DNA sequence: TAAGTGATCTCT
DNA sequence: GAGATCACTTAA
């Protein structure tokens, strides 16, 4: 992703950015500068302070601070004391929203994904750039042999019928 | 199906 | 400080 572009796709609302991430490459620079590129195949959108499924629904806290900041930044937090969750903060600027990266090709599950790519707290608040060692490349795409799906988010029943029922999860399914 | 796990948040 | 909660995974 080029730096300095006037308009980055992640400046749009989370529910626009999320499906636009499908098919792009999640890139991680490992030890020795070796880069791993994995295609993003599952995402969820968390949309603003009114979204009761979002951490931002209860206002800004030390943990959720980066969600309230500029887009194009990683929001990483620990879930259930074990699993790191990887999110990309989206726009509009200052509007707390993010996209959870739930799966890439070959690694399904948000906790497995971060474990595989060695992603932890260190990336929280870091920009999504190659310089940071974790970034996104490529274009939105539905590759041959895959089809696009959409449905409700996972694990957010506590958010109430309205928000839990929102179809804010998008994924690619092998045909 | 349920336990593990520990940071985070909401009460005292 | 204590207690509840939690955007999950694994083993059974």
PDB file of C-alpha atoms (C1' of nucleotides) in Angstrom:
ATOM      1  CA  UNK A   1       0.000   0.000   0.000  1.00  0.00           C
ATOM      2  CA  UNK A   2       1.587   3.255  -1.110  1.00  0.00           C
ATOM      3  CA  UNK A   3       2.213   5.926   1.425  1.00  0.00           C
ATOM      4  CA  UNK A   4       1.054   9.469   0.828  1.00  0.00           C
ATOM      5  CA  UNK A   5      -1.963   8.683  -1.296  1.00  0.00           C
ATOM      6  CA  UNK A   6      -4.681  11.273  -0.885  1.00  0.00           C
ATOM      7  CA  UNK A   7      -7.362   8.675  -0.344  1.00  0.00           C
ATOM      8  CA  UNK A   8      -6.689   5.374   1.354  1.00  0.00           C
ATOM      9  CA  UNK A   9      -9.412   2.811   1.217  1.00  0.00           C
ATOM     10  CA  UNK A  10      -9.433   2.398   4.980  1.00  0.00           C
ATOM     11  CA  UNK A  11     -10.577   6.004   5.447  1.00  0.00           C
ATOM     12  CA  UNK A  12     -14.057   4.824   4.540  1.00  0.00           C
ATOM     13  CA  UNK A  13     -16.510   3.391   7.097  1.00  0.00           C
ATOM     14  CA  UNK A  14     -15.786  -0.065   8.505  1.00  0.00           C
ATOM     15  CA  UNK A  15     -18.712  -1.675   6.725  1.00  0.00           C
ATOM     16  CA  UNK A  16     -17.240  -0.453   3.439  1.00  0.00           C
ATOM     17  CA  UNK A  17     -13.628  -1.285   4.249  1.00  0.00           C
ATOM     18  CA  UNK A  18     -14.362  -4.790   5.529  1.00  0.00           C
ATOM     19  CA  UNK A  19     -15.610  -6.313   2.257  1.00  0.00           C
ATOM     20  CA  UNK A  20     -12.942  -4.339   0.399  1.00  0.00           C
ATOM     21  CA  UNK A  21     -10.282  -6.254   2.318  1.00  0.00           C
ATOM     22  CA  UNK A  22     -11.360  -9.609   0.913  1.00  0.00           C
ATOM     23  CA  UNK A  23      -8.784 -10.992  -1.478  1.00  0.00           C
ATOM     24  CA  UNK A  24      -6.062  -8.561  -0.476  1.00  0.00           C
ATOM     25  CA  UNK A  25      -2.769  -9.733   0.975  1.00  0.00           C
ATOM     26  CA  UNK A  26      -1.939  -9.486   4.655  1.00  0.00           C
ATOM     27  CA  UNK A  27       1.833  -9.072   4.693  1.00  0.00           C
ATOM     28  CA  UNK A  28       4.141  -9.791   7.583  1.00  0.00           C
ATOM     29  CA  UNK A  29       7.862  -9.276   7.679  1.00  0.00           C
ATOM     30  CA  UNK A  30       9.451 -11.913   9.809  1.00  0.00           C
ATOM     31  CA  UNK A  31      12.926 -12.514  11.062  1.00  0.00           C
ATOM     32  CA  UNK A  32      15.599 -11.983   8.459  1.00  0.00           C
ATOM     33  CA  UNK A  33      13.305  -9.719   6.451  1.00  0.00           C
ATOM     34  CA  UNK A  34      11.396 -12.619   4.969  1.00  0.00           C
ATOM     35  CA  UNK A  35       7.879 -11.553   3.983  1.00  0.00           C
ATOM     36  CA  UNK A  36       4.851 -13.782   4.338  1.00  0.00           C
ATOM     37  CA  UNK A  37       1.808 -12.867   2.227  1.00  0.00           C
ATOM     38  CA  UNK A  38      -1.535 -14.452   3.048  1.00  0.00           C
ATOM     39  CA  UNK A  39      -4.808 -13.698   1.326  1.00  0.00           C
ATOM     40  CA  UNK A  40      -7.512 -12.237   3.574  1.00  0.00           C
ATOM     41  CA  UNK A  41     -10.647 -14.361   3.417  1.00  0.00           C
ATOM     42  CA  UNK A  42     -12.725 -13.403   6.467  1.00  0.00           C
ATOM     43  CA  UNK A  43     -13.431 -10.046   8.124  1.00  0.00           C
ATOM     44  CA  UNK A  44     -15.925  -8.354  10.424  1.00  0.00           C
ATOM     45  CA  UNK A  45     -16.863  -4.678  10.737  1.00  0.00           C
ATOM     46  CA  UNK A  46     -17.294  -2.863  14.049  1.00  0.00           C
ATOM     47  CA  UNK A  47     -19.008   0.377  13.269  1.00  0.00           C
ATOM     48  CA  UNK A  48     -18.857   3.347  15.551  1.00  0.00           C
ATOM     49  CA  UNK A  49     -19.834   4.201  19.134  1.00  0.00           C
ATOM     50  CA  UNK A  50     -23.411   3.008  18.732  1.00  0.00           C
ATOM     51  CA  UNK A  51     -22.452  -0.487  17.652  1.00  0.00           C
ATOM     52  CA  UNK A  52     -23.020  -2.425  20.851  1.00  0.00           C
ATOM     53  CA  UNK A  53     -20.839  -5.269  19.664  1.00  0.00           C
ATOM     54  CA  UNK A  54     -17.883  -2.914  19.433  1.00  0.00           C
ATOM     55  CA  UNK A  55     -15.487  -2.135  22.261  1.00  0.00           C
ATOM     56  CA  UNK A  56     -16.039   1.519  21.373  1.00  0.00           C
ATOM     57  CA  UNK A  57     -19.668   1.327  22.524  1.00  0.00           C
ATOM     58  CA  UNK A  58     -18.629   2.032  26.104  1.00  0.00           C
ATOM     59  CA  UNK A  59     -16.594   5.059  25.262  1.00  0.00           C
ATOM     60  CA  UNK A  60     -12.875   5.605  25.062  1.00  0.00           C
ATOM     61  CA  UNK A  61     -10.747   3.609  27.484  1.00  0.00           C
ATOM     62  CA  UNK A  62      -7.014   2.979  27.553  1.00  0.00           C
ATOM     63  CA  UNK A  63      -7.581  -0.164  25.527  1.00  0.00           C
ATOM     64  CA  UNK A  64      -9.840   1.303  22.869  1.00  0.00           C
ATOM     65  CA  UNK A  65      -8.016   4.581  22.468  1.00  0.00           C
ATOM     66  CA  UNK A  66      -6.532   3.708  19.082  1.00  0.00           C
ATOM     67  CA  UNK A  67      -9.991   3.049  17.675  1.00  0.00           C
ATOM     68  CA  UNK A  68     -10.733   6.723  18.235  1.00  0.00           C
ATOM     69  CA  UNK A  69      -7.604   7.814  16.430  1.00  0.00           C
ATOM     70  CA  UNK A  70      -6.654   8.017  12.777  1.00  0.00           C
ATOM     71  CA  UNK A  71      -7.511   5.152  10.416  1.00  0.00           C
ATOM     72  CA  UNK A  72      -4.919   2.901   8.878  1.00  0.00           C
ATOM     73  CA  UNK A  73      -3.632   1.849  12.292  1.00  0.00           C
ATOM     74  CA  UNK A  74      -3.684  -1.599  13.849  1.00  0.00           C
ATOM     75  CA  UNK A  75      -5.810  -2.213  16.939  1.00  0.00           C
ATOM     76  CA  UNK A  76      -4.593  -5.341  18.719  1.00  0.00           C
ATOM     77  CA  UNK A  77      -5.998  -6.611  22.001  1.00  0.00           C
ATOM     78  CA  UNK A  78      -5.970  -9.774  24.076  1.00  0.00           C
ATOM     79  CA  UNK A  79      -9.152 -11.821  24.212  1.00  0.00           C
ATOM     80  CA  UNK A  80     -10.001 -14.449  26.826  1.00  0.00           C
ATOM     81  CA  UNK A  81      -6.524 -14.040  28.233  1.00  0.00           C
ATOM     82  CA  UNK A  82      -5.074 -16.056  25.402  1.00  0.00           C
ATOM     83  CA  UNK A  83      -5.768 -14.804  21.910  1.00  0.00           C
ATOM     84  CA  UNK A  84      -4.585 -11.654  20.224  1.00  0.00           C
ATOM     85  CA  UNK A  85      -7.147 -10.090  17.894  1.00  0.00           C
ATOM     86  CA  UNK A  86      -5.999  -8.107  14.864  1.00  0.00           C
ATOM     87  CA  UNK A  87      -8.106  -5.156  13.727  1.00  0.00           C
ATOM     88  CA  UNK A  88      -7.566  -2.336  11.267  1.00  0.00           C
ATOM     89  CA  UNK A  89      -8.880   1.052  12.399  1.00  0.00           C
ATOM     90  CA  UNK A  90     -11.024   2.668   9.724  1.00  0.00           C
ATOM     91  CA  UNK A  91     -12.553   6.053   9.021  1.00  0.00           C
ATOM     92  CA  UNK A  92     -14.041   8.467   9.127  1.00  0.00           C
ATOM     93  CA  UNK A  93     -11.216  10.146  11.015  1.00  0.00           C
ATOM     94  CA  UNK A  94     -11.907  10.103  14.741  1.00  0.00           C
ATOM     95  CA  UNK A  95     -14.988   7.888  14.441  1.00  0.00           C
ATOM     96  CA  UNK A  96     -14.241   4.737  16.473  1.00  0.00           C
ATOM     97  CA  UNK A  97     -14.546   1.817  14.113  1.00  0.00           C
ATOM     98  CA  UNK A  98     -12.423  -1.079  12.954  1.00  0.00           C
ATOM     99  CA  UNK A  99     -12.320  -4.242  10.923  1.00  0.00           C
ATOM    100  CA  UNK A 100     -11.435  -7.520  12.614  1.00  0.00           C
ATOM    101  CA  UNK A 101      -9.315  -9.788  10.437  1.00  0.00           C
ATOM    102  CA  UNK A 102     -10.750 -13.209  11.214  1.00  0.00           C
ATOM    103  CA  UNK A 103      -9.047 -15.376   8.680  1.00  0.00           C
ATOM    104  CA  UNK A 104      -6.557 -15.679   5.879  1.00  0.00           C
ATOM    105  CA  UNK A 105      -6.139 -18.482   3.409  1.00  0.00           C
ATOM    106  CA  UNK A 106      -4.842 -21.491   5.302  1.00  0.00           C
ATOM    107  CA  UNK A 107      -5.350 -19.940   8.750  1.00  0.00           C
ATOM    108  CA  UNK A 108      -8.973 -19.609   9.788  1.00  0.00           C
ATOM    109  CA  UNK A 109      -9.736 -18.013  13.152  1.00  0.00           C
ATOM    110  CA  UNK A 110      -8.627 -14.646  14.521  1.00  0.00           C
ATOM    111  CA  UNK A 111      -6.601 -16.132  17.375  1.00  0.00           C
ATOM    112  CA  UNK A 112      -4.874 -18.698  15.196  1.00  0.00           C
ATOM    113  CA  UNK A 113      -4.034 -16.050  12.669  1.00  0.00           C
ATOM    114  CA  UNK A 114      -2.170 -13.847  15.132  1.00  0.00           C
ATOM    115  CA  UNK A 115      -0.390 -16.812  16.633  1.00  0.00           C
ATOM    116  CA  UNK A 116       0.768 -17.994  13.221  1.00  0.00           C
ATOM    117  CA  UNK A 117       2.010 -14.562  12.182  1.00  0.00           C
ATOM    118  CA  UNK A 118       3.426 -13.711  15.614  1.00  0.00           C
ATOM    119  CA  UNK A 119       1.233 -10.666  16.037  1.00  0.00           C
ATOM    120  CA  UNK A 120       0.817  -9.269  19.537  1.00  0.00           C
ATOM    121  CA  UNK A 121       0.492  -6.138  21.592  1.00  0.00           C
ATOM    122  CA  UNK A 122       3.532  -4.612  19.905  1.00  0.00           C
ATOM    123  CA  UNK A 123       1.443  -3.823  16.827  1.00  0.00           C
ATOM    124  CA  UNK A 124      -1.295  -2.042  18.758  1.00  0.00           C
ATOM    125  CA  UNK A 125      -1.319   1.559  17.589  1.00  0.00           C
ATOM    126  CA  UNK A 126       1.189   0.926  14.784  1.00  0.00           C
ATOM    127  CA  UNK A 127       0.486   2.189  11.283  1.00  0.00           C
ATOM    128  CA  UNK A 128      -0.423  -0.321   8.628  1.00  0.00           C
ATOM    129  CA  UNK A 129       2.769   0.110   6.618  1.00  0.00           C
ATOM    130  CA  UNK A 130       5.619  -2.077   5.450  1.00  0.00           C
ATOM    131  CA  UNK A 131       7.869  -0.154   7.816  1.00  0.00           C
ATOM    132  CA  UNK A 132       5.900  -1.465  10.758  1.00  0.00           C
ATOM    133  CA  UNK A 133       6.336  -5.034   9.551  1.00  0.00           C
ATOM    134  CA  UNK A 134       2.617  -5.662   9.078  1.00  0.00           C
ATOM    135  CA  UNK A 135       0.697  -4.226   6.157  1.00  0.00           C
ATOM    136  CA  UNK A 136      -1.765  -4.871   3.345  1.00  0.00           C
ATOM    137  CA  UNK A 137      -1.115  -5.176  -0.380  1.00  0.00           C
ATOM    138  CA  UNK A 138      -3.141  -5.781  -3.500  1.00  0.00           C
ATOM    139  CA  UNK A 139      -6.689  -5.117  -4.532  1.00  0.00           C
ATOM    140  CA  UNK A 140     -10.078  -6.319  -3.450  1.00  0.00           C
ATOM    141  CA  UNK A 141     -10.657  -9.556  -5.300  1.00  0.00           C
ATOM    142  CA  UNK A 142     -12.766 -12.687  -5.436  1.00  0.00           C
ATOM    143  CA  UNK A 143     -10.268 -15.233  -6.756  1.00  0.00           C
ATOM    144  CA  UNK A 144     -11.231 -18.015  -9.133  1.00  0.00           C
ATOM    145  CA  UNK A 145     -12.737 -20.927  -7.243  1.00  0.00           C
ATOM    146  CA  UNK A 146     -14.041 -18.789  -4.408  1.00  0.00           C
ATOM    147  CA  UNK A 147     -17.366 -17.163  -3.773  1.00  0.00           C
ATOM    148  CA  UNK A 148     -18.278 -14.222  -1.638  1.00  0.00           C
ATOM    149  CA  UNK A 149     -20.513 -14.628   1.399  1.00  0.00           C
ATOM    150  CA  UNK A 150     -22.029 -12.309   3.980  1.00  0.00           C
ATOM    151  CA  UNK A 151     -23.653 -12.989   7.366  1.00  0.00           C
ATOM    152  CA  UNK A 152     -23.868 -12.062  11.051  1.00  0.00           C
ATOM    153  CA  UNK A 153     -20.784 -11.578  13.188  1.00  0.00           C
ATOM    154  CA  UNK A 154     -19.460 -14.315  15.483  1.00  0.00           C
ATOM    155  CA  UNK A 155     -19.601 -14.251  19.269  1.00  0.00           C
ATOM    156  CA  UNK A 156     -21.524 -11.004  19.716  1.00  0.00           C
ATOM    157  CA  UNK A 157     -24.862 -12.245  21.031  1.00  0.00           C
ATOM    158  CA  UNK A 158     -24.423 -10.041  24.089  1.00  0.00           C
ATOM    159  CA  UNK A 159     -24.844  -6.997  21.838  1.00  0.00           C
ATOM    160  CA  UNK A 160     -28.591  -7.456  21.561  1.00  0.00           C
ATOM    161  CA  UNK A 161     -30.797  -8.593  18.727  1.00  0.00           C
ATOM    162  CA  UNK A 162     -30.333  -5.543  16.552  1.00  0.00           C
ATOM    163  CA  UNK A 163     -26.549  -5.324  16.536  1.00  0.00           C
ATOM    164  CA  UNK A 164     -25.909  -9.050  16.783  1.00  0.00           C
ATOM    165  CA  UNK A 165     -28.215  -9.511  13.811  1.00  0.00           C
ATOM    166  CA  UNK A 166     -26.363  -7.091  11.558  1.00  0.00           C
ATOM    167  CA  UNK A 167     -24.666  -8.791   8.655  1.00  0.00           C
ATOM    168  CA  UNK A 168     -21.261  -7.288   9.262  1.00  0.00           C
ATOM    169  CA  UNK A 169     -19.170 -10.363   8.481  1.00  0.00           C
ATOM    170  CA  UNK A 170     -17.862 -11.072   5.020  1.00  0.00           C
ATOM    171  CA  UNK A 171     -15.866 -14.055   3.873  1.00  0.00           C
ATOM    172  CA  UNK A 172     -14.664 -16.004   0.885  1.00  0.00           C
ATOM    173  CA  UNK A 173     -15.783 -19.591   0.615  1.00  0.00           C
ATOM    174  CA  UNK A 174     -14.159 -22.206  -1.605  1.00  0.00           C
ATOM    175  CA  UNK A 175     -16.526 -23.445  -4.298  1.00  0.00           C
TER     176      UNK A 175
ATOM    177  C1'  DT B   1     -19.571 -29.047  26.121  1.00  0.00           C
ATOM    178  C1'  DA B   2     -16.696 -26.880  29.173  1.00  0.00           C
ATOM    179  C1'  DA B   3     -12.412 -25.338  30.891  1.00  0.00           C
ATOM    180  C1'  DG B   4      -8.549 -22.386  30.428  1.00  0.00           C
ATOM    181  C1'  DT B   5      -6.701 -17.784  30.557  1.00  0.00           C
ATOM    182  C1'  DG B   6      -5.581 -12.900  32.057  1.00  0.00           C
ATOM    183  C1'  DA B   7      -6.362  -8.030  30.664  1.00  0.00           C
ATOM    184  C1'  DT B   8      -9.973  -4.892  31.170  1.00  0.00           C
ATOM    185  C1'  DC B   9     -13.852  -2.664  33.080  1.00  0.00           C
ATOM    186  C1'  DT B  10     -17.365  -1.754  36.692  1.00  0.00           C
ATOM    187  C1'  DC B  11     -18.501  -1.675  40.814  1.00  0.00           C
ATOM    188  C1'  DT B  12     -17.197  -1.014  46.040  1.00  0.00           C
TER     189       DT B  12
ATOM    190  C1'  DG C   1      -9.204  -4.279  45.396  1.00  0.00           C
ATOM    191  C1'  DA C   2     -12.799  -7.755  44.127  1.00  0.00           C
ATOM    192  C1'  DG C   3     -15.756  -9.730  40.818  1.00  0.00           C
ATOM    193  C1'  DA C   4     -17.674 -10.216  36.122  1.00  0.00           C
ATOM    194  C1'  DT C   5     -16.895 -10.207  31.487  1.00  0.00           C
ATOM    195  C1'  DC C   6     -14.865 -11.427  27.197  1.00  0.00           C
ATOM    196  C1'  DA C   7     -14.887  -9.922  18.925  1.00  0.00           C
ATOM    197  C1'  DC C   8     -11.595 -17.678  21.244  1.00  0.00           C
ATOM    198  C1'  DT C   9      -9.383 -22.345  21.018  1.00  0.00           C
ATOM    199  C1'  DT C  10      -8.766 -26.889  22.258  1.00  0.00           C
ATOM    200  C1'  DA C  11      -9.601 -31.214  24.119  1.00  0.00           C
ATOM    201  C1'  DA C  12     -13.063 -34.422  25.200  1.00  0.00           C
TER     202       DA C  12
END
